[in-house]
Amino acid sequence: MSSMGDEVGEAIAGELRLMDPGVRMSRALARQLLDPHFVEVGASGRRWTYEEMLAALPEMAGAAGDGPRYEPSEMVGVVLAPGLVHLTYETTIGGDRARRSSLWRKGAEGQWQMYYHQATPVPAEA
């Protein structure tokens, strides 16, 4: 049985993997990390479904191996219930900052998957 710290660590590891260009370019790898019921409200305000995100991820920021990468900071997590972790953090990519929030849940087979994600842009003057 994992401790609460282990659960947060697993969610953080998954979050960081989703920022990796190799994962962003691979539908198969991204599929392992996204819950089939995944929903995102992006920094643009757009609502993304699981299939939409899998299709778009290779074209999104942070996917090119030689391009800008997400730089996360201040990542913290809390266990909301057994098998459910809430992460909050900030990212910078190409000069743009966003505050982010993710819900990760543990599947029946023991894998951690992102269930929900929201990004809120941080104005330059903030």
PDB file of C-alpha atoms in Angstrom:
ATOM      1  CA  MET A   1       0.000   0.000   0.000  1.00  0.00           C
ATOM      2  CA  SER A   2       1.378   3.425  -0.888  1.00  0.00           C
ATOM      3  CA  SER A   3       1.609   6.337   1.493  1.00  0.00           C
ATOM      4  CA  MET A   4       0.090   9.742   0.786  1.00  0.00           C
ATOM      5  CA  GLY A   5       3.547  11.052  -0.114  1.00  0.00           C
ATOM      6  CA  ASP A   6       3.946   8.243  -2.627  1.00  0.00           C
ATOM      7  CA  GLU A   7       0.600   9.111  -4.204  1.00  0.00           C
ATOM      8  CA  VAL A   8       1.570  12.760  -4.610  1.00  0.00           C
ATOM      9  CA  GLY A   9       4.948  11.677  -5.991  1.00  0.00           C
ATOM     10  CA  GLU A  10       3.279   9.416  -8.566  1.00  0.00           C
ATOM     11  CA  ALA A  11       0.984  12.241  -9.699  1.00  0.00           C
ATOM     12  CA  ILE A  12       3.914  14.672  -9.961  1.00  0.00           C
ATOM     13  CA  ALA A  13       5.889  12.123 -11.980  1.00  0.00           C
ATOM     14  CA  GLY A  14       2.947  11.726 -14.372  1.00  0.00           C
ATOM     15  CA  GLU A  15       2.540  15.482 -14.697  1.00  0.00           C
ATOM     16  CA  LEU A  16       6.216  15.890 -15.558  1.00  0.00           C
ATOM     17  CA  ARG A  17       6.040  13.048 -18.100  1.00  0.00           C
ATOM     18  CA  LEU A  18       3.182  14.844 -19.861  1.00  0.00           C
ATOM     19  CA  MET A  19       5.503  17.839 -20.331  1.00  0.00           C
ATOM     20  CA  ASP A  20       8.160  15.677 -22.013  1.00  0.00           C
ATOM     21  CA  PRO A  21       8.327  16.206 -25.806  1.00  0.00           C
ATOM     22  CA  GLY A  22       8.696  12.461 -26.395  1.00  0.00           C
ATOM     23  CA  VAL A  23       5.419  11.801 -24.585  1.00  0.00           C
ATOM     24  CA  ARG A  24       3.643  14.745 -26.221  1.00  0.00           C
ATOM     25  CA  MET A  25       4.605  13.398 -29.658  1.00  0.00           C
ATOM     26  CA  SER A  26       3.448   9.841 -28.881  1.00  0.00           C
ATOM     27  CA  ARG A  27      -0.284   9.189 -28.814  1.00  0.00           C
ATOM     28  CA  ALA A  28       0.386   5.795 -27.188  1.00  0.00           C
ATOM     29  CA  LEU A  29       2.439   7.275 -24.337  1.00  0.00           C
ATOM     30  CA  ALA A  30       0.048  10.179 -23.785  1.00  0.00           C
ATOM     31  CA  ARG A  31      -2.906   7.749 -23.775  1.00  0.00           C
ATOM     32  CA  GLN A  32      -1.321   5.931 -20.812  1.00  0.00           C
ATOM     33  CA  LEU A  33      -1.264   9.165 -18.802  1.00  0.00           C
ATOM     34  CA  LEU A  34      -4.703  10.571 -19.631  1.00  0.00           C
ATOM     35  CA  ASP A  35      -7.877   9.161 -18.128  1.00  0.00           C
ATOM     36  CA  PRO A  36     -10.456   8.183 -20.783  1.00  0.00           C
ATOM     37  CA  HIS A  37     -12.815  10.739 -19.149  1.00  0.00           C
ATOM     38  CA  PHE A  38     -10.148  13.471 -19.258  1.00  0.00           C
ATOM     39  CA  VAL A  39     -11.230  17.104 -19.664  1.00  0.00           C
ATOM     40  CA  GLU A  40      -9.053  20.210 -19.834  1.00  0.00           C
ATOM     41  CA  VAL A  41      -9.911  23.873 -19.740  1.00  0.00           C
ATOM     42  CA  GLY A  42      -6.868  25.387 -21.404  1.00  0.00           C
ATOM     43  CA  ALA A  43      -5.256  28.774 -20.880  1.00  0.00           C
ATOM     44  CA  SER A  44      -7.170  29.929 -23.989  1.00  0.00           C
ATOM     45  CA  GLY A  45     -10.470  29.033 -22.325  1.00  0.00           C
ATOM     46  CA  ARG A  46     -11.050  26.158 -24.737  1.00  0.00           C
ATOM     47  CA  ARG A  47     -12.496  22.931 -23.348  1.00  0.00           C
ATOM     48  CA  TRP A  48     -10.588  19.852 -24.518  1.00  0.00           C
ATOM     49  CA  THR A  49     -11.821  16.248 -24.415  1.00  0.00           C
ATOM     50  CA  TYR A  50      -9.663  13.147 -24.206  1.00  0.00           C
ATOM     51  CA  GLU A  51      -9.701  12.457 -27.961  1.00  0.00           C
ATOM     52  CA  GLU A  52      -9.206  16.126 -28.876  1.00  0.00           C
ATOM     53  CA  MET A  53      -6.193  16.378 -26.587  1.00  0.00           C
ATOM     54  CA  LEU A  54      -4.601  13.177 -27.876  1.00  0.00           C
ATOM     55  CA  ALA A  55      -5.008  14.425 -31.464  1.00  0.00           C
ATOM     56  CA  ALA A  56      -3.666  17.937 -30.758  1.00  0.00           C
ATOM     57  CA  LEU A  57      -0.865  17.216 -28.275  1.00  0.00           C
ATOM     58  CA  PRO A  58       1.860  16.600 -30.905  1.00  0.00           C
ATOM     59  CA  GLU A  59       1.177  20.073 -32.384  1.00  0.00           C
ATOM     60  CA  MET A  60       0.971  21.924 -29.074  1.00  0.00           C
ATOM     61  CA  ALA A  61       3.653  23.937 -27.308  1.00  0.00           C
ATOM     62  CA  GLY A  62       6.348  21.812 -25.713  1.00  0.00           C
ATOM     63  CA  ALA A  63       6.088  18.936 -28.206  1.00  0.00           C
ATOM     64  CA  ALA A  64       9.109  19.748 -30.384  1.00  0.00           C
ATOM     65  CA  GLY A  65      12.324  18.232 -29.080  1.00  0.00           C
ATOM     66  CA  ASP A  66      14.293  21.278 -30.200  1.00  0.00           C
ATOM     67  CA  GLY A  67      11.643  23.867 -29.241  1.00  0.00           C
ATOM     68  CA  PRO A  68      10.686  25.579 -25.999  1.00  0.00           C
ATOM     69  CA  ARG A  69       9.821  23.347 -23.078  1.00  0.00           C
ATOM     70  CA  TYR A  70       7.533  23.771 -20.120  1.00  0.00           C
ATOM     71  CA  GLU A  71       9.373  24.932 -17.024  1.00  0.00           C
ATOM     72  CA  PRO A  72       7.284  23.991 -13.983  1.00  0.00           C
ATOM     73  CA  SER A  73       7.731  25.602 -10.580  1.00  0.00           C
ATOM     74  CA  GLU A  74       6.138  25.540  -7.138  1.00  0.00           C
ATOM     75  CA  MET A  75       4.502  22.143  -7.774  1.00  0.00           C
ATOM     76  CA  VAL A  76       2.632  20.878  -4.738  1.00  0.00           C
ATOM     77  CA  GLY A  77       0.092  18.148  -4.274  1.00  0.00           C
ATOM     78  CA  VAL A  78      -2.484  17.001  -1.781  1.00  0.00           C
ATOM     79  CA  VAL A  79      -4.298  13.679  -1.483  1.00  0.00           C
ATOM     80  CA  LEU A  80      -8.023  14.458  -1.606  1.00  0.00           C
ATOM     81  CA  ALA A  81      -9.028  10.828  -1.088  1.00  0.00           C
ATOM     82  CA  PRO A  82      -7.277   7.485  -1.559  1.00  0.00           C
ATOM     83  CA  GLY A  83      -6.320   7.328  -5.234  1.00  0.00           C
ATOM     84  CA  LEU A  84      -7.132  11.014  -5.938  1.00  0.00           C
ATOM     85  CA  VAL A  85      -4.450  13.729  -5.962  1.00  0.00           C
ATOM     86  CA  HIS A  86      -4.777  17.458  -6.675  1.00  0.00           C
ATOM     87  CA  LEU A  87      -1.659  19.208  -8.036  1.00  0.00           C
ATOM     88  CA  THR A  88      -1.103  22.950  -8.374  1.00  0.00           C
ATOM     89  CA  TYR A  89       1.890  24.704  -9.937  1.00  0.00           C
ATOM     90  CA  GLU A  90       3.049  27.332 -12.408  1.00  0.00           C
ATOM     91  CA  THR A  91       4.642  26.914 -15.808  1.00  0.00           C
ATOM     92  CA  THR A  92       6.611  29.127 -18.117  1.00  0.00           C
ATOM     93  CA  ILE A  93       7.054  28.392 -21.811  1.00  0.00           C
ATOM     94  CA  GLY A  94       8.245  30.835 -24.426  1.00  0.00           C
ATOM     95  CA  GLY A  95       7.813  33.706 -21.956  1.00  0.00           C
ATOM     96  CA  ASP A  96       4.172  32.829 -21.183  1.00  0.00           C
ATOM     97  CA  ARG A  97       3.227  31.984 -17.602  1.00  0.00           C
ATOM     98  CA  ALA A  98       0.224  29.974 -16.435  1.00  0.00           C
ATOM     99  CA  ARG A  99      -1.093  28.722 -13.118  1.00  0.00           C
ATOM    100  CA  ARG A 100      -2.147  25.102 -13.412  1.00  0.00           C
ATOM    101  CA  SER A 101      -4.325  22.660 -11.525  1.00  0.00           C
ATOM    102  CA  SER A 102      -4.649  18.923 -12.192  1.00  0.00           C
ATOM    103  CA  LEU A 103      -6.595  16.041 -10.732  1.00  0.00           C
ATOM    104  CA  TRP A 104      -4.929  12.638 -10.956  1.00  0.00           C
ATOM    105  CA  ARG A 105      -6.672   9.406 -10.122  1.00  0.00           C
ATOM    106  CA  LYS A 106      -5.442   5.881  -9.741  1.00  0.00           C
ATOM    107  CA  GLY A 107      -7.049   3.417 -12.141  1.00  0.00           C
ATOM    108  CA  ALA A 108      -8.261  -0.095 -11.376  1.00  0.00           C
ATOM    109  CA  GLU A 109      -4.956  -1.503 -12.645  1.00  0.00           C
ATOM    110  CA  GLY A 110      -2.899   0.783 -10.399  1.00  0.00           C
ATOM    111  CA  GLN A 111      -1.849   3.330 -13.033  1.00  0.00           C
ATOM    112  CA  TRP A 112      -2.116   7.067 -12.357  1.00  0.00           C
ATOM    113  CA  GLN A 113      -3.916   9.133 -14.990  1.00  0.00           C
ATOM    114  CA  MET A 114      -4.796  12.796 -15.325  1.00  0.00           C
ATOM    115  CA  TYR A 115      -8.552  13.189 -14.993  1.00  0.00           C
ATOM    116  CA  TYR A 116      -8.847  16.988 -15.174  1.00  0.00           C
ATOM    117  CA  HIS A 117      -6.529  19.900 -15.962  1.00  0.00           C
ATOM    118  CA  GLN A 118      -6.990  23.648 -15.988  1.00  0.00           C
ATOM    119  CA  ALA A 119      -4.562  26.381 -16.995  1.00  0.00           C
ATOM    120  CA  THR A 120      -5.033  30.052 -16.221  1.00  0.00           C
ATOM    121  CA  PRO A 121      -2.766  32.580 -17.930  1.00  0.00           C
ATOM    122  CA  VAL A 122      -0.754  34.904 -15.705  1.00  0.00           C
ATOM    123  CA  PRO A 123      -0.645  38.463 -17.071  1.00  0.00           C
ATOM    124  CA  ALA A 124       2.834  39.807 -17.777  1.00  0.00           C
ATOM    125  CA  GLU A 125       2.428  42.501 -15.122  1.00  0.00           C
ATOM    126  CA  ALA A 126       1.605  39.981 -12.352  1.00  0.00           C
TER     127      ALA A 126
END
